[in-house]
Amino acid sequence: MLAWALAALLCSLLGVKIYVKLHQDSPVLVCMDANRASKETVDPAYLWIGPNENTLTGNGQINVTNTGKLIVKDFMESLSGLYTCTLSYKTIKAETQEETTIKKRYDFMIFAYREPDYSYHMAVRFTTKSCVGRYNDLLFRVLKKILDNLISDLSCHVIEPSYKCHSVKIPERDFVYELFIAFQVNPFAPGWKSVCNDSNDCEDATNRNILKARDRIEEFFRSQAYILYHHFNKTIPAMHFVDHSFQVVRIDNCRPGFGKNEGLHSNCASCCVVCSPGTFSPDVDVTCQICVSVHSYGAKSCP
């Protein structure tokens, strides 16, 4: 816990926190505050220091202008860290022409982030004649196949399906038997990488597809309720969808090297932010774990 506490303290003390989406360009960082920008500045000079105490000069990825502005292009995990700019300028007394050099330092903590990978946990109920017999298992398998076919073109699929049969006492009615069915809709069906189109931000594509899959499945169960009320008269099938039983909850996961931390990154609480030194994330989870031997950003293992 000591490493995490020190990282949190460091971030709280060191300037502005800025979050840059992975493979995107950073915002323009200005080596001057608003008060100084509104005044005349004599002989300004700017010195940018990046992570690992490196002096930043213009190159293909780092753009430093002659007015002290910094842009980092194609931001990567390894570029995360403390960026410091020192502004030097002069004040000149009119009566004596005496010059005094003033220095001001501006700190920016920059973190790479990526969107979480979405999946959805869903639950639904169907009535049945009994909790014994092969028909319950048959309905369960048919339903899974229907749902998989419904979303297969989106490279999504149903995983971890399960069901249990329960007897349910309905107010002012006798006991009925119901199947409580649960499953997860996941955007990583075999061949899912084909939706990336060589994009670095593949979670954007997979998240768009999983949202479409969620909408299709919701519409499917809405149609079951419609059919039940509009296409059957007095004879209702023994096995049918229980209206209003459909429930859906979004589940977020972060890629290795990234995690969520609302306390440390309150301005990007829903983001998967790069793991800071002293932490790592080895698998698809939502948090970075403590590892004091890690000294870089985005660690995926603990040496």
Coordinates of N, CA and C in Angstrom, one line a residue, residues 44-176:
P44 N 11.3 36.0 -23.4 CA 10.9 34.7 -22.8 C 11.7 33.5 -23.4
A45 N 12.0 32.6 -22.5 CA 12.7 31.3 -22.9 C 12.0 30.2 -22.2
Y46 N 11.9 29.1 -22.9 CA 11.1 27.9 -22.4 C 12.0 26.7 -22.3
L47 N 11.9 26.0 -21.2 CA 12.6 24.7 -21.1 C 11.7 23.6 -20.7
W48 N 11.4 22.7 -21.6 CA 10.5 21.6 -21.3 C 11.4 20.3 -20.9
I49 N 11.0 19.7 -19.7 CA 11.6 18.5 -19.2 C 10.5 17.4 -19.2
G50 N 10.8 16.3 -19.8 CA 9.8 15.2 -19.8 C 10.1 14.2 -18.8
P51 N 9.3 13.1 -18.9 CA 9.6 11.9 -18.0 C 11.0 11.5 -18.0
N52 N 11.5 11.0 -16.9 CA 12.9 10.5 -16.9 C 13.9 11.7 -17.0
E53 N 13.4 12.9 -16.7 CA 14.3 14.1 -16.7 C 14.9 14.4 -18.0
N54 N 14.3 14.0 -19.1 CA 14.8 14.3 -20.4 C 14.4 15.7 -20.9
T55 N 15.3 16.4 -21.5 CA 15.0 17.7 -22.1 C 14.3 17.5 -23.4
L56 N 13.2 18.1 -23.6 CA 12.4 17.9 -24.8 C 12.7 18.9 -25.8
T57 N 13.0 18.3 -27.0 CA 13.2 19.2 -28.2 C 12.3 18.6 -29.3
G58 N 12.1 19.4 -30.3 CA 11.3 18.9 -31.4 C 11.8 17.7 -32.1
N59 N 10.9 16.7 -32.3 CA 11.2 15.6 -33.1 C 9.9 15.1 -33.7
G60 N 9.9 13.9 -34.3 CA 8.7 13.4 -35.0 C 7.5 13.3 -34.0
Q61 N 7.7 13.0 -32.7 CA 6.6 12.7 -31.8 C 6.4 13.9 -30.8
I62 N 7.5 14.7 -30.6 CA 7.4 15.8 -29.6 C 7.5 17.1 -30.5
N63 N 6.5 17.9 -30.3 CA 6.4 19.2 -31.0 C 6.5 20.3 -30.0
V64 N 7.6 21.1 -30.0 CA 7.8 22.2 -29.1 C 7.9 23.5 -30.0
T65 N 7.0 24.4 -29.8 CA 7.1 25.6 -30.6 C 8.0 26.7 -29.9
N66 N 8.3 27.7 -30.7 CA 9.1 28.8 -30.2 C 8.4 29.7 -29.2
T67 N 7.1 29.4 -29.0 CA 6.3 30.2 -28.0 C 6.0 29.3 -26.8
G68 N 6.8 28.2 -26.7 CA 6.7 27.4 -25.5 C 5.5 26.4 -25.4
K69 N 4.9 26.1 -26.5 CA 3.8 25.2 -26.5 C 4.3 23.8 -26.9
L70 N 3.7 22.8 -26.2 CA 4.1 21.4 -26.4 C 2.9 20.6 -26.8
I71 N 3.2 19.7 -27.8 CA 2.2 18.7 -28.2 C 2.9 17.4 -28.4
V72 N 2.4 16.4 -27.8 CA 2.9 15.0 -27.9 C 2.0 14.2 -28.8
K73 N 2.6 13.7 -29.9 CA 1.8 13.0 -30.9 C 1.8 11.5 -30.6
D74 N 0.7 10.8 -31.1 CA 0.6 9.4 -31.0 C 1.0 8.9 -29.6
F75 N 0.3 9.4 -28.6 CA 0.6 9.2 -27.2 C 0.6 7.7 -26.8
M76 N 1.6 7.3 -26.1 CA 1.8 5.9 -25.7 C 1.9 5.8 -24.2
E77 N 1.7 4.5 -23.7 CA 1.8 4.3 -22.2 C 3.2 4.9 -21.7
S78 N 4.2 4.6 -22.4 CA 5.6 5.0 -21.9 C 5.8 6.5 -21.9
L79 N 5.0 7.2 -22.5 CA 5.1 8.7 -22.5 C 4.4 9.3 -21.3
S80 N 3.7 8.5 -20.5 CA 3.1 9.1 -19.3 C 4.1 9.5 -18.3
G81 N 3.7 10.5 -17.5 CA 4.6 10.9 -16.4 C 4.5 12.4 -16.3
L82 N 5.5 13.0 -15.6 CA 5.6 14.4 -15.2 C 6.3 15.2 -16.3
Y83 N 5.6 16.2 -16.8 CA 6.1 17.1 -17.8 C 6.2 18.5 -17.1
T84 N 7.4 19.1 -17.2 CA 7.7 20.3 -16.5 C 8.2 21.3 -17.5
C85 N 7.7 22.5 -17.4 CA 8.2 23.6 -18.2 C 8.6 24.8 -17.3
T86 N 9.8 25.3 -17.6 CA 10.3 26.4 -16.8 C 10.3 27.6 -17.8
L87 N 9.6 28.6 -17.4 CA 9.5 29.9 -18.2 C 10.5 30.9 -17.6
S88 N 11.4 31.4 -18.4 CA 12.3 32.5 -17.9 C 12.0 33.7 -18.7
Y89 N 11.9 34.8 -18.0 CA 11.7 36.1 -18.7 C 12.3 37.2 -17.8
K90 N 12.4 38.4 -18.4 CA 13.0 39.6 -17.7 C 12.1 40.7 -17.4
T91 N 12.3 41.3 -16.2 CA 11.7 42.6 -15.9 C 12.7 43.7 -16.0
I92 N 12.4 44.8 -16.5 CA 13.4 45.9 -16.7 C 12.8 47.2 -16.0
K93 N 13.6 47.7 -15.1 CA 13.2 49.0 -14.5 C 13.4 50.1 -15.4
A94 N 12.4 50.9 -15.6 CA 12.4 52.0 -16.7 C 13.5 53.0 -16.3
E95 N 13.6 53.3 -15.0 CA 14.5 54.4 -14.7 C 16.0 54.1 -14.7
T96 N 16.3 52.8 -14.5 CA 17.7 52.4 -14.4 C 18.1 51.3 -15.5
Q97 N 17.1 50.8 -16.1 CA 17.3 49.7 -17.1 C 17.9 48.5 -16.5
E98 N 17.7 48.4 -15.2 CA 18.2 47.2 -14.5 C 17.3 46.0 -14.9
E99 N 18.0 44.9 -15.2 CA 17.3 43.7 -15.6 C 17.3 42.6 -14.5
T100 N 16.1 42.0 -14.3 CA 16.0 40.9 -13.4 C 15.4 39.7 -14.1
T101 N 16.0 38.6 -14.0 CA 15.4 37.4 -14.6 C 14.5 36.6 -13.6
I102 N 13.3 36.4 -14.1 CA 12.3 35.7 -13.3 C 12.1 34.3 -13.9
K103 N 11.9 33.3 -13.1 CA 11.6 32.0 -13.5 C 10.3 31.4 -12.9
K104 N 9.5 30.8 -13.7 CA 8.3 30.2 -13.2 C 8.2 28.7 -13.7
R105 N 7.8 27.9 -12.9 CA 7.7 26.4 -13.3 C 6.2 26.0 -13.4
Y106 N 5.9 25.2 -14.4 CA 4.6 24.7 -14.6 C 4.7 23.2 -14.7
D107 N 3.9 22.5 -13.9 CA 3.9 21.0 -13.9 C 2.6 20.4 -14.5
F108 N 2.8 19.4 -15.3 CA 1.7 18.7 -15.9 C 1.9 17.2 -15.7
M109 N 1.0 16.5 -15.1 CA 1.0 15.0 -15.0 C 0.1 14.5 -16.1
I110 N 0.7 13.8 -17.0 CA 0.0 13.3 -18.2 C -0.1 11.8 -18.2
F111 N -1.3 11.3 -18.4 CA -1.5 9.8 -18.3 C -2.2 9.4 -19.6
A112 N -1.7 8.3 -20.1 CA -2.4 7.6 -21.2 C -3.6 6.9 -20.7
Y113 N -4.7 6.9 -21.5 CA -5.8 6.1 -21.1 C -6.5 5.5 -22.3
R114 N -7.3 4.5 -22.1 CA -8.1 3.9 -23.2 C -9.5 3.6 -22.6
E115 N -10.4 3.5 -23.5 CA -11.8 3.2 -23.1 C -11.8 1.7 -22.6
P116 N -12.7 1.5 -21.6 CA -12.8 0.1 -21.1 C -13.5 -0.8 -22.2
D117 N -13.3 -2.0 -22.2 CA -14.0 -3.0 -23.0 C -15.3 -3.3 -22.4
Y118 N -16.4 -3.1 -23.1 CA -17.7 -3.4 -22.6 C -18.1 -4.8 -22.8
S119 N -18.8 -5.4 -21.9 CA -19.6 -6.6 -22.1 C -20.9 -6.4 -21.2
Y120 N -21.8 -7.3 -21.4 CA -23.1 -7.2 -20.7 C -23.5 -8.5 -20.1
H121 N -23.9 -8.3 -18.8 CA -24.5 -9.5 -18.1 C -26.0 -9.3 -18.3
M122 N -26.7 -10.4 -18.7 CA -28.1 -10.3 -18.9 C -28.8 -11.4 -18.2
A123 N -30.0 -11.2 -17.8 CA -30.9 -12.2 -17.1 C -32.3 -12.1 -17.6
V124 N -32.9 -13.3 -17.7 CA -34.3 -13.3 -18.2 C -35.0 -14.5 -17.6
R125 N -36.3 -14.5 -17.6 CA -37.0 -15.7 -17.1 C -38.1 -16.2 -18.1
F126 N -38.3 -17.5 -18.0 CA -39.3 -18.2 -18.8 C -40.1 -19.1 -17.9
T127 N -41.4 -19.2 -18.2 CA -42.2 -20.1 -17.5 C -42.0 -21.5 -18.1
T128 N -42.3 -22.5 -17.2 CA -42.1 -23.9 -17.7 C -43.1 -24.8 -17.0
K129 N -43.4 -26.0 -17.5 CA -44.3 -26.9 -16.9 C -43.8 -27.5 -15.6
S130 N -42.5 -27.8 -15.5 CA -42.0 -28.5 -14.4 C -40.5 -28.2 -14.4
C131 N -39.9 -28.5 -13.2 CA -38.4 -28.3 -13.1 C -37.7 -29.6 -13.5
V132 N -38.4 -30.6 -13.9 CA -37.8 -31.9 -14.3 C -38.2 -32.1 -15.8
G133 N -37.4 -32.9 -16.5 CA -37.6 -33.2 -17.9 C -36.6 -32.5 -18.8
R134 N -36.6 -33.0 -20.0 CA -35.6 -32.5 -20.9 C -35.9 -31.2 -21.6
Y135 N -37.2 -30.7 -21.5 CA -37.6 -29.6 -22.3 C -37.0 -28.3 -21.8
N136 N -36.7 -28.2 -20.5 CA -36.0 -27.0 -20.0 C -34.6 -26.8 -20.6
D137 N -33.9 -27.9 -20.7 CA -32.6 -27.9 -21.3 C -32.6 -27.6 -22.8
L138 N -33.7 -28.1 -23.4 CA -33.9 -27.9 -24.9 C -34.1 -26.4 -25.1
L139 N -35.0 -25.8 -24.3 CA -35.3 -24.4 -24.5 C -34.1 -23.5 -24.3
F140 N -33.3 -23.9 -23.2 CA -32.1 -23.2 -22.9 C -31.1 -23.2 -24.1
R141 N -30.9 -24.3 -24.7 CA -30.0 -24.5 -25.8 C -30.5 -23.8 -27.0
V142 N -31.8 -23.9 -27.3 CA -32.3 -23.2 -28.5 C -32.2 -21.7 -28.3
L143 N -32.5 -21.2 -27.1 CA -32.4 -19.7 -26.9 C -31.0 -19.2 -27.1
K144 N -30.0 -19.9 -26.6 CA -28.6 -19.5 -26.8 C -28.3 -19.5 -28.2
K145 N -28.7 -20.5 -29.0 CA -28.4 -20.5 -30.4 C -29.1 -19.4 -31.1
I146 N -30.3 -19.0 -30.8 CA -31.0 -17.9 -31.4 C -30.2 -16.6 -31.1
L147 N -29.8 -16.4 -29.9 CA -29.1 -15.2 -29.5 C -27.7 -15.1 -30.2
D148 N -27.0 -16.2 -30.3 CA -25.7 -16.2 -31.0 C -25.9 -15.9 -32.4
N149 N -26.9 -16.4 -33.1 CA -27.2 -16.1 -34.5 C -27.5 -14.7 -34.7
L150 N -28.2 -14.1 -33.7 CA -28.7 -12.7 -33.8 C -27.6 -11.7 -33.8
I151 N -26.4 -12.1 -33.2 CA -25.3 -11.1 -33.0 C -24.0 -11.6 -33.7
S152 N -24.1 -12.7 -34.4 CA -22.8 -13.3 -34.9 C -22.1 -12.4 -35.9
D153 N -22.9 -11.6 -36.7 CA -22.3 -10.7 -37.7 C -21.5 -9.5 -37.0
L154 N -21.7 -9.3 -35.7 CA -21.1 -8.3 -35.0 C -19.8 -8.8 -34.2
S155 N -19.5 -10.0 -34.5 CA -18.3 -10.7 -33.8 C -18.5 -10.7 -32.3
C156 N -19.8 -10.8 -31.9 CA -20.1 -10.9 -30.5 C -20.7 -12.3 -30.3
H157 N -20.7 -12.8 -29.0 CA -21.3 -14.1 -28.7 C -21.7 -14.2 -27.3
V158 N -22.5 -15.2 -27.0 CA -23.0 -15.5 -25.6 C -22.0 -16.4 -24.9
I159 N -21.6 -16.0 -23.7 CA -20.7 -16.8 -22.9 C -21.3 -17.0 -21.5
E160 N -20.8 -18.0 -20.8 CA -21.2 -18.3 -19.5 C -22.7 -18.4 -19.3
P161 N -23.4 -19.1 -20.2 CA -24.8 -19.2 -20.0 C -25.1 -20.2 -18.9
S162 N -26.2 -20.0 -18.2 CA -26.6 -20.9 -17.1 C -28.1 -20.7 -16.8
Y163 N -28.7 -21.7 -16.2 CA -30.1 -21.5 -15.8 C -30.4 -22.4 -14.6
K164 N -31.4 -22.0 -13.8 CA -31.9 -22.7 -12.7 C -33.4 -22.7 -12.8
C165 N -34.0 -23.7 -12.3 CA -35.5 -23.7 -12.3 C -35.9 -23.5 -10.8
H166 N -36.9 -22.7 -10.6 CA -37.5 -22.4 -9.3 C -39.0 -22.4 -9.3
S167 N -39.6 -22.7 -8.2 CA -41.0 -22.5 -8.0 C -41.3 -21.2 -7.5
V168 N -42.2 -20.5 -8.1 CA -42.4 -19.1 -7.7 C -43.9 -18.9 -7.3
K169 N -44.1 -18.3 -6.1 CA -45.5 -18.0 -5.7 C -45.9 -16.7 -6.2
I170 N -46.9 -16.6 -7.0 CA -47.4 -15.4 -7.6 C -48.6 -14.9 -6.7
P171 N -48.6 -13.6 -6.3 CA -49.7 -13.1 -5.5 C -51.0 -13.5 -6.0
E172 N -51.9 -14.0 -5.1 CA -53.3 -14.4 -5.5 C -53.3 -15.5 -6.6
R173 N -52.2 -16.2 -6.7 CA -52.2 -17.3 -7.7 C -51.4 -18.5 -7.1
D174 N -51.5 -19.6 -7.7 CA -50.7 -20.8 -7.2 C -49.2 -20.6 -7.6
F175 N -48.5 -21.6 -7.2 CA -47.1 -21.7 -7.6 C -46.9 -21.9 -9.1
V176 N -45.9 -21.3 -9.7 CA -45.6 -21.6 -11.1 C -44.1 -21.9 -11.1

